[in-house]
Short mmCIF file of C-alpha atoms in Angstrom, two decimals:
data_model
loop_
_atom_site.label_atom_id
_atom_site.label_comp_id
_atom_site.label_asym_id
_atom_site.label_seq_id
_atom_site.Cartn_x
_atom_site.Cartn_y
_atom_site.Cartn_z
CA MET A 1 0.00 0.00 0.00
CA ASN A 2 1.51 3.23 -1.11
CA ILE A 3 -0.67 6.23 -0.43
CA GLU A 4 1.27 8.52 -2.74
CA GLN A 5 0.99 6.10 -5.62
CA LEU A 6 -2.75 5.64 -5.04
CA HIS A 7 -3.24 9.39 -4.93
CA LYS A 8 -1.39 9.72 -8.20
CA GLN A 9 -3.53 7.00 -9.73
CA TYR A 10 -6.65 8.78 -8.52
CA LYS A 11 -5.50 12.05 -10.01
CA THR A 12 -4.70 10.52 -13.40
CA SER A 13 -8.09 8.81 -13.55
CA LEU A 14 -9.74 12.11 -12.70
CA LYS A 15 -7.77 13.87 -15.43
CA LYS A 16 -8.67 11.13 -17.89
CA GLU A 17 -12.36 11.49 -17.14
CA ASN A 18 -12.18 15.26 -17.64
CA ARG A 19 -10.33 14.86 -20.90
CA LEU A 20 -12.93 12.38 -22.13
CA ILE A 21 -15.77 14.76 -21.36
CA ARG A 22 -14.00 17.62 -23.10
CA LEU A 23 -13.50 15.35 -26.11
CA TYR A 24 -17.21 14.54 -26.28
CA GLN A 25 -18.08 18.22 -26.02
CA ILE A 26 -15.81 19.08 -28.94
CA LEU A 27 -17.20 16.12 -30.84
CA ILE A 28 -20.77 17.38 -30.49
CA PHE A 29 -19.65 20.80 -31.71
CA LEU A 30 -17.89 19.39 -34.75
CA VAL A 31 -20.66 16.93 -35.62
CA PHE A 32 -23.28 19.66 -35.39
CA PHE A 33 -21.54 22.16 -37.62
CA SER A 34 -20.16 19.68 -40.15
CA SER A 35 -23.50 17.94 -40.59
CA TRP A 36 -25.19 21.32 -40.91
CA GLU A 37 -22.70 22.20 -43.63
CA LEU A 38 -23.01 18.79 -45.27
CA PHE A 39 -26.82 18.63 -45.18
CA SER A 40 -27.03 22.12 -46.58
CA ARG A 41 -24.63 21.37 -49.46
CA MET A 42 -26.38 18.11 -50.30
CA GLU A 43 -29.64 20.07 -50.12
CA TRP A 44 -31.10 17.60 -47.60
CA ILE A 45 -32.23 20.72 -45.81
CA ASP A 46 -33.24 23.83 -47.68
CA PRO A 47 -30.07 26.00 -47.90
CA LEU A 48 -32.19 29.07 -48.42
CA ILE A 49 -33.84 28.69 -45.03
CA PHE A 50 -31.14 26.98 -42.99
CA SER A 51 -28.11 28.56 -44.67
CA SER A 52 -24.80 26.89 -43.82
CA PRO A 53 -21.84 27.53 -41.49
CA SER A 54 -19.56 28.51 -44.35
CA LYS A 55 -22.04 31.11 -45.65
CA VAL A 56 -22.57 32.47 -42.14
CA TRP A 57 -18.80 32.69 -41.70
CA GLN A 58 -18.35 34.55 -44.99
CA LEU A 59 -21.09 36.96 -44.11
CA PHE A 60 -19.48 37.41 -40.69
CA LEU A 61 -16.15 38.39 -42.26
CA GLN A 62 -17.84 40.67 -44.73
CA LYS A 63 -19.97 42.46 -42.11
CA LEU A 64 -17.01 42.68 -39.78
CA ALA A 65 -14.96 44.34 -42.51
CA ASP A 66 -17.55 46.98 -43.36
CA GLY A 67 -18.09 47.74 -39.67
CA THR A 68 -21.84 47.23 -39.61
CA LEU A 69 -21.64 44.10 -37.47
CA LEU A 70 -19.68 45.87 -34.77
CA SER A 71 -22.12 48.76 -34.54
CA HIS A 72 -25.19 46.48 -34.49
CA SER A 73 -23.76 44.19 -31.80
CA GLY A 74 -22.49 47.17 -29.85
CA VAL A 75 -25.97 48.68 -29.69
CA THR A 76 -27.62 45.44 -28.60
CA LEU A 77 -24.92 44.66 -26.04
CA PHE A 78 -25.22 48.13 -24.55
CA GLU A 79 -29.01 47.84 -24.29
CA THR A 80 -28.85 44.37 -22.79
CA VAL A 81 -26.22 45.17 -20.18
CA LEU A 82 -28.07 48.31 -19.15
CA GLY A 83 -31.45 46.56 -19.06
CA PHE A 84 -29.91 43.76 -17.03
CA ILE A 85 -28.34 46.10 -14.49
CA ILE A 86 -31.44 48.29 -14.16
CA GLY A 87 -33.76 45.28 -13.86
CA THR A 88 -31.66 43.60 -11.19
CA LEU A 89 -31.05 46.80 -9.28
CA LEU A 90 -34.68 47.94 -9.26
CA GLY A 91 -35.85 44.43 -8.40
CA THR A 92 -33.48 44.26 -5.44
CA ILE A 93 -34.45 47.74 -4.26
CA LEU A 94 -38.12 46.85 -4.49
CA ALA A 95 -37.44 43.64 -2.54
CA SER A 96 -35.68 45.73 0.14
CA LEU A 97 -38.71 48.02 0.41
CA LEU A 98 -41.00 45.03 0.80
CA TRP A 99 -38.74 43.64 3.52
CA TRP A 100 -38.70 47.03 5.18
CA SER A 101 -42.45 47.27 5.47
CA PRO A 102 -44.32 43.99 6.02
CA ARG A 103 -47.56 45.91 5.55
CA LEU A 104 -46.46 47.10 2.10
CA SER A 105 -45.48 43.56 1.15
CA LYS A 106 -48.82 42.14 2.27
CA THR A 107 -50.66 44.87 0.41
CA LEU A 108 -48.72 44.45 -2.80
CA ASP A 109 -48.71 40.66 -2.76
CA PRO A 110 -51.64 40.04 -5.18
CA TYR A 111 -50.36 42.70 -7.57
CA LEU A 112 -46.92 41.09 -7.66
CA VAL A 113 -48.54 37.75 -8.47
CA ILE A 114 -50.49 39.30 -11.35
CA LEU A 115 -47.49 41.21 -12.68
CA ASN A 116 -45.34 38.12 -12.47
CA ALA A 117 -47.86 35.94 -14.28
CA MET A 118 -48.30 38.49 -17.03
CA PRO A 119 -46.02 38.14 -20.09
CA LYS A 120 -44.03 41.36 -19.92
CA VAL A 121 -43.25 41.47 -23.64
CA ALA A 122 -46.98 42.05 -24.17
CA LEU A 123 -46.34 45.49 -22.67
CA GLY A 124 -43.99 46.21 -25.58
CA PRO A 125 -46.34 48.37 -27.66
CA ILE A 126 -47.31 50.47 -24.65
CA ILE A 127 -43.71 50.98 -23.61
CA ILE A 128 -42.81 52.04 -27.13
CA VAL A 129 -45.63 54.55 -27.26
CA ALA A 130 -44.66 55.87 -23.84
CA PHE A 131 -40.89 56.14 -24.31
CA GLY A 132 -40.74 56.58 -28.06
CA PRO A 133 -39.06 54.27 -30.54
CA GLY A 134 -35.42 54.09 -29.48
CA PHE A 135 -33.00 53.24 -26.73
CA PRO A 136 -35.18 54.07 -23.74
CA SER A 137 -37.99 51.70 -24.80
CA ILE A 138 -35.67 48.85 -25.60
CA ILE A 139 -33.71 49.20 -22.38
CA SER A 140 -37.02 49.36 -20.48
CA MET A 141 -38.06 46.12 -22.14
CA GLY A 142 -34.78 44.50 -21.08
CA ALA A 143 -35.30 45.72 -17.53
CA ILE A 144 -39.03 45.25 -17.04
CA ILE A 145 -38.87 41.60 -17.98
CA SER A 146 -36.65 40.80 -14.97
CA ILE A 147 -37.79 43.29 -12.31
CA ILE A 148 -40.75 41.43 -10.88
CA ILE A 149 -39.19 38.00 -10.78
CA THR A 150 -36.07 39.50 -9.17
CA THR A 151 -38.24 41.23 -6.58
CA ILE A 152 -40.06 38.04 -5.69
CA VAL A 153 -36.99 35.81 -5.52
CA VAL A 154 -34.82 38.27 -3.61
CA TYR A 155 -37.62 39.19 -1.19
CA THR A 156 -38.14 35.49 -0.45
CA ALA A 157 -34.42 35.17 0.22
CA PHE A 158 -34.55 38.16 2.59
CA ARG A 159 -37.35 36.55 4.54
CA GLU A 160 -35.64 33.20 4.77
CA VAL A 161 -32.58 34.59 6.56
CA ASP A 162 -32.30 32.79 9.91
CA PRO A 163 -34.13 35.03 12.42
CA ASN A 164 -31.49 34.22 15.04
CA TYR A 165 -29.01 36.41 13.18
CA LEU A 166 -31.48 39.25 13.59
CA LYS A 167 -31.90 38.35 17.25
CA VAL A 168 -28.15 38.68 17.76
CA LEU A 169 -28.24 42.12 16.12
CA GLN A 170 -31.34 43.15 18.04
CA THR A 171 -29.70 42.40 21.39
CA PHE A 172 -26.86 44.67 20.28
CA GLY A 173 -29.49 47.36 19.72
CA ALA A 174 -29.15 47.39 15.93
CA THR A 175 -31.53 49.51 13.90
CA ARG A 176 -33.44 48.01 10.99
CA THR A 177 -31.00 49.59 8.53
CA GLN A 178 -28.08 48.03 10.36
CA ALA A 179 -29.80 44.65 10.49
CA PHE A 180 -30.36 44.88 6.76
CA ARG A 181 -26.78 45.78 6.01
CA GLU A 182 -25.11 43.38 8.44
CA ALA A 183 -27.29 40.29 8.07
CA ILE A 184 -30.10 40.36 5.51
CA LEU A 185 -28.16 41.57 2.49
CA PRO A 186 -24.96 39.53 2.91
CA ALA A 187 -26.92 36.39 3.79
CA SER A 188 -28.92 36.79 0.57
CA PHE A 189 -25.92 37.31 -1.73
CA PRO A 190 -25.99 33.75 -3.07
CA THR A 191 -29.64 34.14 -4.10
CA ILE A 192 -29.04 37.55 -5.64
CA ILE A 193 -26.21 36.12 -7.72
CA SER A 194 -28.35 33.24 -8.94
CA THR A 195 -31.09 35.68 -9.98
CA LEU A 196 -28.38 37.57 -11.89
CA LYS A 197 -27.78 34.39 -13.86
CA VAL A 198 -31.47 34.10 -14.72
CA ASN A 199 -31.67 37.81 -15.55
CA VAL A 200 -28.87 37.56 -18.11
CA GLY A 201 -31.12 35.34 -20.21
CA LEU A 202 -34.25 37.39 -19.54
CA SER A 203 -32.67 40.71 -20.53
CA TRP A 204 -31.64 39.25 -23.87
CA VAL A 205 -35.23 38.19 -24.46
CA GLY A 206 -36.54 41.65 -23.58
CA VAL A 207 -34.01 43.54 -25.69
CA ILE A 208 -34.34 41.32 -28.77
CA VAL A 209 -38.14 41.53 -28.66
CA GLY A 210 -37.84 45.29 -28.18
CA GLU A 211 -35.63 45.52 -31.26
CA PHE A 212 -38.09 43.36 -33.19
CA LEU A 213 -40.72 45.94 -32.47
CA VAL A 214 -38.99 49.22 -33.13
CA SER A 215 -35.38 49.60 -33.75
CA ALA A 216 -33.39 50.38 -36.85
CA LYS A 217 -30.22 49.02 -35.29
CA GLY A 218 -29.06 46.01 -33.32
CA LEU A 219 -29.02 42.25 -33.58
CA GLY A 220 -32.80 41.95 -33.15
CA TYR A 221 -33.18 44.35 -36.04
CA LEU A 222 -30.81 42.21 -38.14
CA ILE A 223 -32.95 39.15 -37.43
CA ILE A 224 -36.18 40.89 -38.43
CA TYR A 225 -34.55 42.50 -41.46
CA GLY A 226 -33.03 39.19 -42.58
CA PHE A 227 -36.41 37.57 -42.15
CA GLN A 228 -38.16 40.23 -44.22
CA VAL A 229 -35.72 40.07 -47.13
CA PHE A 230 -35.47 36.30 -46.77
CA ASN A 231 -31.76 36.43 -45.95
CA PHE A 232 -31.54 33.63 -43.39
CA THR A 233 -27.76 33.66 -43.39
CA LEU A 234 -28.07 37.05 -41.72
CA VAL A 235 -30.58 35.66 -39.21
CA MET A 236 -28.25 32.78 -38.34
CA LEU A 237 -25.29 35.15 -37.98
CA ALA A 238 -27.21 37.33 -35.54
CA LEU A 239 -28.27 34.25 -33.57
CA MET A 240 -24.68 33.03 -33.31
CA ILE A 241 -23.47 36.38 -32.07
CA ILE A 242 -26.24 36.55 -29.49
CA ALA A 243 -25.26 33.07 -28.28
CA VAL A 244 -21.63 34.12 -27.89
CA PHE A 245 -22.42 37.37 -26.07
CA ALA A 246 -24.99 35.77 -23.76
CA THR A 247 -22.45 33.09 -22.83
CA ILE A 248 -19.79 35.69 -22.10
CA MET A 249 -22.18 37.66 -19.86
CA TYR A 250 -23.11 34.49 -18.02
CA GLN A 251 -19.45 33.66 -17.47
CA LEU A 252 -18.82 37.16 -16.12
CA VAL A 253 -21.62 36.69 -13.59
CA GLU A 254 -20.05 33.40 -12.55
CA LEU A 255 -16.74 35.17 -12.11
CA LEU A 256 -18.48 37.74 -9.91
CA GLU A 257 -20.01 34.90 -7.93
CA ARG A 258 -16.62 33.40 -7.21
CA LYS A 259 -15.30 36.80 -6.14
CA LEU A 260 -18.22 37.66 -3.85
CA ILE A 261 -18.97 34.32 -2.26
CA LYS A 262 -15.97 32.82 -0.62
CA ASP A 263 -17.57 29.56 0.48
CA MET B 1 -33.40 47.77 45.38
CA SER B 2 -31.81 44.93 43.43
CA PHE B 3 -29.60 45.05 40.34
CA LEU B 4 -32.20 43.39 38.15
CA THR B 5 -35.84 43.44 39.25
CA ILE B 6 -38.48 41.41 37.53
CA GLN B 7 -41.94 42.51 38.65
CA ASP B 8 -45.23 40.69 38.08
CA ILE B 9 -44.45 39.57 34.59
CA HIS B 10 -47.32 38.03 32.66
CA HIS B 11 -46.97 37.05 29.07
CA THR B 12 -49.55 35.69 26.68
CA TYR B 13 -48.93 34.70 23.07
CA PHE B 14 -51.84 35.59 20.84
CA SER B 15 -52.73 33.89 17.61
CA ASN B 16 -55.91 33.85 15.59
CA GLN B 17 -57.31 30.80 17.34
CA THR B 18 -55.62 30.82 20.72
CA ALA B 19 -54.30 32.96 23.51
CA ALA B 20 -51.62 30.89 25.24
CA THR B 21 -50.35 32.19 28.54
CA ALA B 22 -46.64 31.44 28.72
CA LEU B 23 -45.76 33.25 31.94
CA ALA B 24 -47.75 34.22 35.01
CA ASP B 25 -46.85 36.08 38.21
CA ILE B 26 -43.12 36.11 37.72
CA SER B 27 -41.33 38.26 40.25
CA LEU B 28 -37.71 37.87 41.19
CA ASP B 29 -34.63 39.85 42.08
CA ILE B 30 -31.09 39.31 40.94
CA GLU B 31 -28.13 40.97 42.63
CA LYS B 32 -25.03 42.35 40.95
CA GLY B 33 -22.46 39.68 40.15
CA GLU B 34 -24.85 36.81 40.76
CA PHE B 35 -25.22 33.84 38.49
CA VAL B 36 -28.75 32.47 38.47
CA SER B 37 -30.36 29.69 36.44
CA PHE B 38 -33.87 29.22 35.12
CA LEU B 39 -34.46 25.48 35.14
CA GLY B 40 -37.51 23.64 33.93
CA PRO B 41 -39.10 21.29 31.45
CA SER B 42 -39.67 22.54 27.92
CA GLY B 43 -42.68 24.76 27.53
CA CYS B 44 -42.34 26.37 30.95
CA GLY B 45 -41.66 29.79 29.46
CA LYS B 46 -38.06 30.17 30.59
CA THR B 47 -36.83 31.23 27.17
CA THR B 48 -39.78 33.62 26.87
CA LEU B 49 -38.75 35.26 30.12
CA LEU B 50 -35.16 35.54 28.93
CA SER B 51 -36.29 37.13 25.66
CA ILE B 52 -38.36 39.65 27.62
CA ILE B 53 -35.39 40.50 29.82
CA ALA B 54 -33.33 40.89 26.65
CA GLY B 55 -35.90 43.37 25.36
CA LEU B 56 -36.67 41.33 22.24
CA PHE B 57 -40.37 41.92 22.88
CA PRO B 58 -42.36 43.57 25.67
CA PRO B 59 -44.28 41.46 28.21
CA THR B 60 -48.08 41.55 28.18
CA SER B 61 -47.88 43.11 31.63
CA GLY B 62 -45.32 43.71 34.34
CA LYS B 63 -41.98 45.44 34.26
CA ILE B 64 -38.31 44.84 34.33
CA LEU B 65 -35.86 47.21 35.98
CA LEU B 66 -32.12 47.18 35.54
CA GLU B 67 -30.48 49.33 38.23
CA ASN B 68 -33.90 50.84 38.88
CA LYS B 69 -34.35 51.99 35.32
CA PRO B 70 -36.74 50.48 32.83
CA LEU B 71 -34.85 48.45 30.26
CA ASP B 72 -35.74 50.24 27.08
CA ALA B 73 -34.35 53.52 28.44
CA ASP B 74 -30.80 52.56 27.56
CA SER B 75 -31.22 49.51 25.45
CA ASP B 76 -27.90 49.89 23.68
CA THR B 77 -25.39 47.64 25.30
CA SER B 78 -26.67 46.77 28.74
CA ILE B 79 -27.69 43.26 27.70
CA GLY B 80 -25.59 40.47 26.26
CA TYR B 81 -27.40 37.49 24.80
CA MET B 82 -25.97 34.10 23.92
CA LEU B 83 -28.01 31.60 21.95
CA GLN B 84 -28.03 27.83 21.68
CA GLN B 85 -25.88 28.04 18.62
CA ASP B 86 -23.11 30.52 18.06
CA TYR B 87 -24.77 32.37 15.15
CA LEU B 88 -21.46 33.84 14.11
CA PHE B 89 -21.92 35.50 10.74
CA PRO B 90 -20.33 33.13 8.23
CA TRP B 91 -19.33 35.91 5.82
CA LYS B 92 -17.38 37.78 8.50
CA THR B 93 -14.02 36.81 9.96
CA ILE B 94 -13.86 35.98 13.67
CA GLU B 95 -12.41 39.42 14.30
CA GLU B 96 -15.24 41.16 12.42
CA ASN B 97 -17.79 39.00 14.20
CA ILE B 98 -16.44 39.95 17.59
CA LEU B 99 -16.33 43.63 16.72
CA LEU B 100 -19.90 43.53 15.44
CA GLY B 101 -21.57 44.94 18.56
CA LEU B 102 -19.07 47.80 18.75
CA LYS B 103 -19.39 48.50 15.05
CA LEU B 104 -23.13 49.02 15.47
CA ILE B 105 -22.49 51.77 18.02
CA LYS B 106 -19.51 53.02 15.97
CA LYS B 107 -16.90 52.28 18.61
CA ASP B 108 -14.90 49.67 16.77
CA GLU B 109 -11.77 51.78 16.47
CA GLY B 110 -8.84 52.59 18.72
CA LEU B 111 -8.76 51.47 22.34
CA GLU B 112 -12.06 49.60 22.24
CA ARG B 113 -10.82 47.60 19.31
CA ILE B 114 -7.61 46.58 21.04
CA LYS B 115 -9.53 45.66 24.19
CA THR B 116 -11.91 43.51 22.20
CA LEU B 117 -9.19 41.71 20.31
CA LYS B 118 -7.59 40.93 23.66
CA LEU B 119 -10.85 39.24 24.63
CA LEU B 120 -10.17 36.78 21.88
CA SER B 121 -7.07 35.50 23.64
CA ASP B 122 -8.94 35.61 26.98
CA VAL B 123 -11.29 32.95 25.64
CA GLY B 124 -8.38 30.95 24.20
CA LEU B 125 -8.80 31.94 20.58
CA GLY B 126 -5.63 33.96 20.09
CA GLY B 127 -4.47 33.99 16.47
CA THR B 128 -7.81 33.00 14.95
CA GLY B 129 -8.98 36.55 14.22
CA LYS B 130 -8.50 36.34 10.49
CA LEU B 131 -10.22 32.95 10.12
CA TYR B 132 -13.82 32.41 9.12
CA PRO B 133 -16.26 30.71 11.51
CA ARG B 134 -16.47 27.58 9.35
CA GLU B 135 -12.77 27.01 9.98
CA LEU B 136 -13.35 26.61 13.74
CA SER B 137 -14.79 23.74 15.76
CA GLY B 138 -18.17 24.00 17.51
CA GLY B 139 -16.58 24.72 20.89
CA MET B 140 -14.28 27.39 19.47
CA ARG B 141 -17.20 29.04 17.71
CA GLN B 142 -19.22 29.20 20.90
CA ARG B 143 -16.19 30.75 22.64
CA ALA B 144 -16.02 33.33 19.87
CA ALA B 145 -19.72 34.00 20.45
CA LEU B 146 -18.93 34.57 24.14
CA ALA B 147 -16.24 37.06 23.20
CA ARG B 148 -18.68 38.82 20.86
CA THR B 149 -21.20 39.08 23.68
CA LEU B 150 -18.64 40.40 26.16
CA ALA B 151 -17.16 42.87 23.68
CA VAL B 152 -19.87 45.48 24.25
CA ASP B 153 -19.32 45.20 28.01
CA PRO B 154 -22.93 44.32 28.89
CA LYS B 155 -24.21 44.81 32.41
CA ILE B 156 -25.93 41.46 32.38
CA LEU B 157 -25.45 38.30 30.34
CA LEU B 158 -28.34 36.16 29.24
CA LEU B 159 -27.39 32.62 28.30
CA ASP B 160 -30.06 30.67 26.44
CA GLU B 161 -28.88 27.04 26.67
CA PRO B 162 -25.54 28.00 25.13
CA PHE B 163 -24.00 24.59 25.78
CA SER B 164 -26.82 22.35 24.62
CA ALA B 165 -25.60 21.93 21.05
CA LEU B 166 -22.09 20.88 22.08
CA ASP B 167 -20.64 17.44 22.80
CA TYR B 168 -20.28 16.56 26.48
CA GLN B 169 -16.53 17.10 26.80
CA THR B 170 -16.62 20.47 25.05
CA LYS B 171 -19.61 21.46 27.14
CA LEU B 172 -17.77 20.77 30.44
CA LYS B 173 -14.74 22.74 29.30
CA LEU B 174 -16.85 25.63 28.09
CA GLU B 175 -18.84 25.75 31.33
CA ASP B 176 -15.56 26.28 33.18
CA LEU B 177 -14.44 28.93 30.71
CA VAL B 178 -17.69 30.87 30.81
CA PHE B 179 -17.85 30.63 34.61
CA GLU B 180 -14.28 31.82 35.04
CA THR B 181 -14.60 34.60 32.48
CA LEU B 182 -17.83 35.95 33.94
CA LYS B 183 -16.45 35.85 37.49
CA SER B 184 -13.26 37.62 36.47
CA PHE B 185 -15.26 40.38 34.77
CA GLY B 186 -17.72 40.45 37.69
CA LYS B 187 -20.68 39.98 35.36
CA THR B 188 -24.22 39.19 36.35
CA ALA B 189 -25.64 36.29 34.40
CA VAL B 190 -28.89 34.43 33.84
CA LEU B 191 -28.67 30.93 32.40
CA VAL B 192 -31.62 29.12 30.89
CA THR B 193 -31.16 25.36 30.89
CA HIS B 194 -32.96 22.05 31.22
CA ASP B 195 -29.81 20.40 32.55
CA ILE B 196 -29.99 20.10 36.34
CA GLY B 197 -26.27 19.36 36.67
CA GLU B 198 -25.30 22.41 34.66
CA ALA B 199 -27.57 24.65 36.74
CA ILE B 200 -26.06 23.38 40.01
CA ALA B 201 -22.48 23.51 38.81
CA MET B 202 -22.68 27.07 37.49
CA SER B 203 -25.17 29.05 39.52
CA ASP B 204 -25.61 30.74 42.88
CA ARG B 205 -29.35 30.29 42.77
CA ILE B 206 -31.74 28.15 40.74
CA TYR B 207 -35.32 29.06 39.86
CA LEU B 208 -37.32 25.96 39.03
CA PHE B 209 -40.16 26.73 36.62
CA SER B 210 -43.41 24.79 36.27
CA PRO B 211 -45.30 24.75 33.00
CA ASN B 212 -48.83 25.76 31.90
CA PRO B 213 -48.55 28.62 32.52
CA GLY B 214 -44.89 29.20 33.38
CA ARG B 215 -44.45 30.07 37.03
CA VAL B 216 -41.57 30.01 39.47
CA HIS B 217 -42.29 26.76 41.24
CA LYS B 218 -39.43 26.77 43.70
CA THR B 219 -36.15 28.52 44.39
CA PHE B 220 -33.00 26.65 45.39
CA GLU B 221 -29.96 28.30 46.93
CA VAL B 222 -26.79 26.55 45.86
CA PRO B 223 -24.68 25.83 48.98
CA ASP B 224 -21.66 28.06 49.56
CA GLU B 225 -19.30 25.09 49.23
CA LEU B 226 -20.33 24.70 45.57
CA ARG B 227 -20.60 28.34 44.59
CA GLY B 228 -16.90 29.11 44.73
CA LEU B 229 -15.86 26.02 42.79
CA MET B 230 -15.34 25.78 39.08
CA PRO B 231 -18.27 23.89 37.49
CA PHE B 232 -16.13 20.84 36.79
CA HIS B 233 -15.04 20.56 40.42
CA ALA B 234 -18.49 21.39 41.72
CA ARG B 235 -19.77 18.32 39.93
CA ASN B 236 -17.38 16.20 42.00
CA HIS B 237 -18.25 17.77 45.37
CA PRO B 238 -20.24 15.63 47.89
CA GLN B 239 -22.88 18.35 48.15
CA TYR B 240 -23.60 18.17 44.42
CA PRO B 241 -25.56 14.86 44.29
CA ILE B 242 -27.64 15.89 47.31
CA LEU B 243 -28.93 19.03 45.63
CA PHE B 244 -29.27 17.14 42.37
CA GLN B 245 -31.58 14.59 44.03
CA THR B 246 -33.68 17.31 45.67
CA ILE B 247 -34.22 19.14 42.38
CA TRP B 248 -34.74 15.88 40.52
CA LYS B 249 -37.58 14.90 42.87
CA GLU B 250 -39.14 18.31 42.55
CA LEU B 251 -39.01 18.09 38.75
CA GLU B 252 -40.54 14.62 38.84
CA SER B 253 -43.40 15.89 40.99
CA LEU B 254 -44.13 18.54 38.34
CA GLU B 255 -45.00 15.89 35.81
CA TYR B 256 -48.00 14.62 37.74
#
């Protein structure tokens, strides 16, 4: 029995397993794109509708070169990030207010249920009329879609904080503000972070739908435009870029999670 | 007048269906530097009384005077409260946890800070200030909680079964530590427990509570021979089993 040897064996088997999984992941990627390309070339799927990776790639290079891609993605990214931040922030602030006043939370409870059940994108036309066709409406769409769910989830987290922590603070004579800052907020950080993860996806939905409805710029606009002129290569390109950006945002939130939560 | 006066406390918990009286006719006096225990079966309202003394909620009727002043007059730091579990904040280091009470009254700088950090070594936790609670054992965490409670220099300490979640060996050691620390600081303390042995080993006086509604059933003075001894030694004194038997019989009689 040699502990060191066994440990080494364990580590190599672990590494092997990880390598295998990575291999399968790459395999799926390659199979997907090569069969897409192949099926499209053999016309087993309609190349006009489904395009092909090579065409998307060519269009990508072309749009990158003339600068239009950068400006469209820039606009959408800006709207999404802003909508995401505003939605999360307002939702958390609203949750804090509800925690602050139990009477307010009881009063507002049925309205929150209704607002949560309602599909927020249905408010699109009203928002556009109210804020005008442009940035403000689209950012509002990105924000409004995540506010209510953030409020509900974060408020629930606030209420589930072990009351004994509050008891400790209360015996020290803490005010409600101090109790919030010292116990409620830090204890709810993990939940807030996980709502951030959900909100990344939601904000993209809100912003893209917003761009469908009004804008003359952005990735949502590219999708609608491509659809109208029957250029599905353009639609696919926009989808790919959205996928990449959404993934990057999600990874950034995970990075933030590792920074903030030390456990 | 006594240090802590508890006068005609009644407390009833109201809910939609019921009004349950938890405490009735509680009057007692505690002198400065005394260590008293509230002993009794569960449901006798001893924790309720402790919470009322701590000012967590007002009693339905009656009053509590600390040095002849009603409690809420200077609620800031006159009371220290220790719970069954340590409830150290997991996102704060031990040092930050211990300074918490002072931070709330904005005195966590300078001399107060140094004094508080010295408390850490007083309870045998020197060098752990930068660690997080999860890195300490249960006994060490409860000692840190003691230091946190003492940091604000409370006039009276309320201990709500602080040893009940610990293993037996740790519990015995911690009893000695708490006893010694409180005596050396000359603190007044009230311990809530359902452990007869712990009550005898630690206190000067024991109030036995009876349930439904909670009342003081009987008061036992712990003999002088036991009072001066550390809890661990008190448990080995010939007087200890005698008092234990007396209280045991009294508790048994409550059940019928």
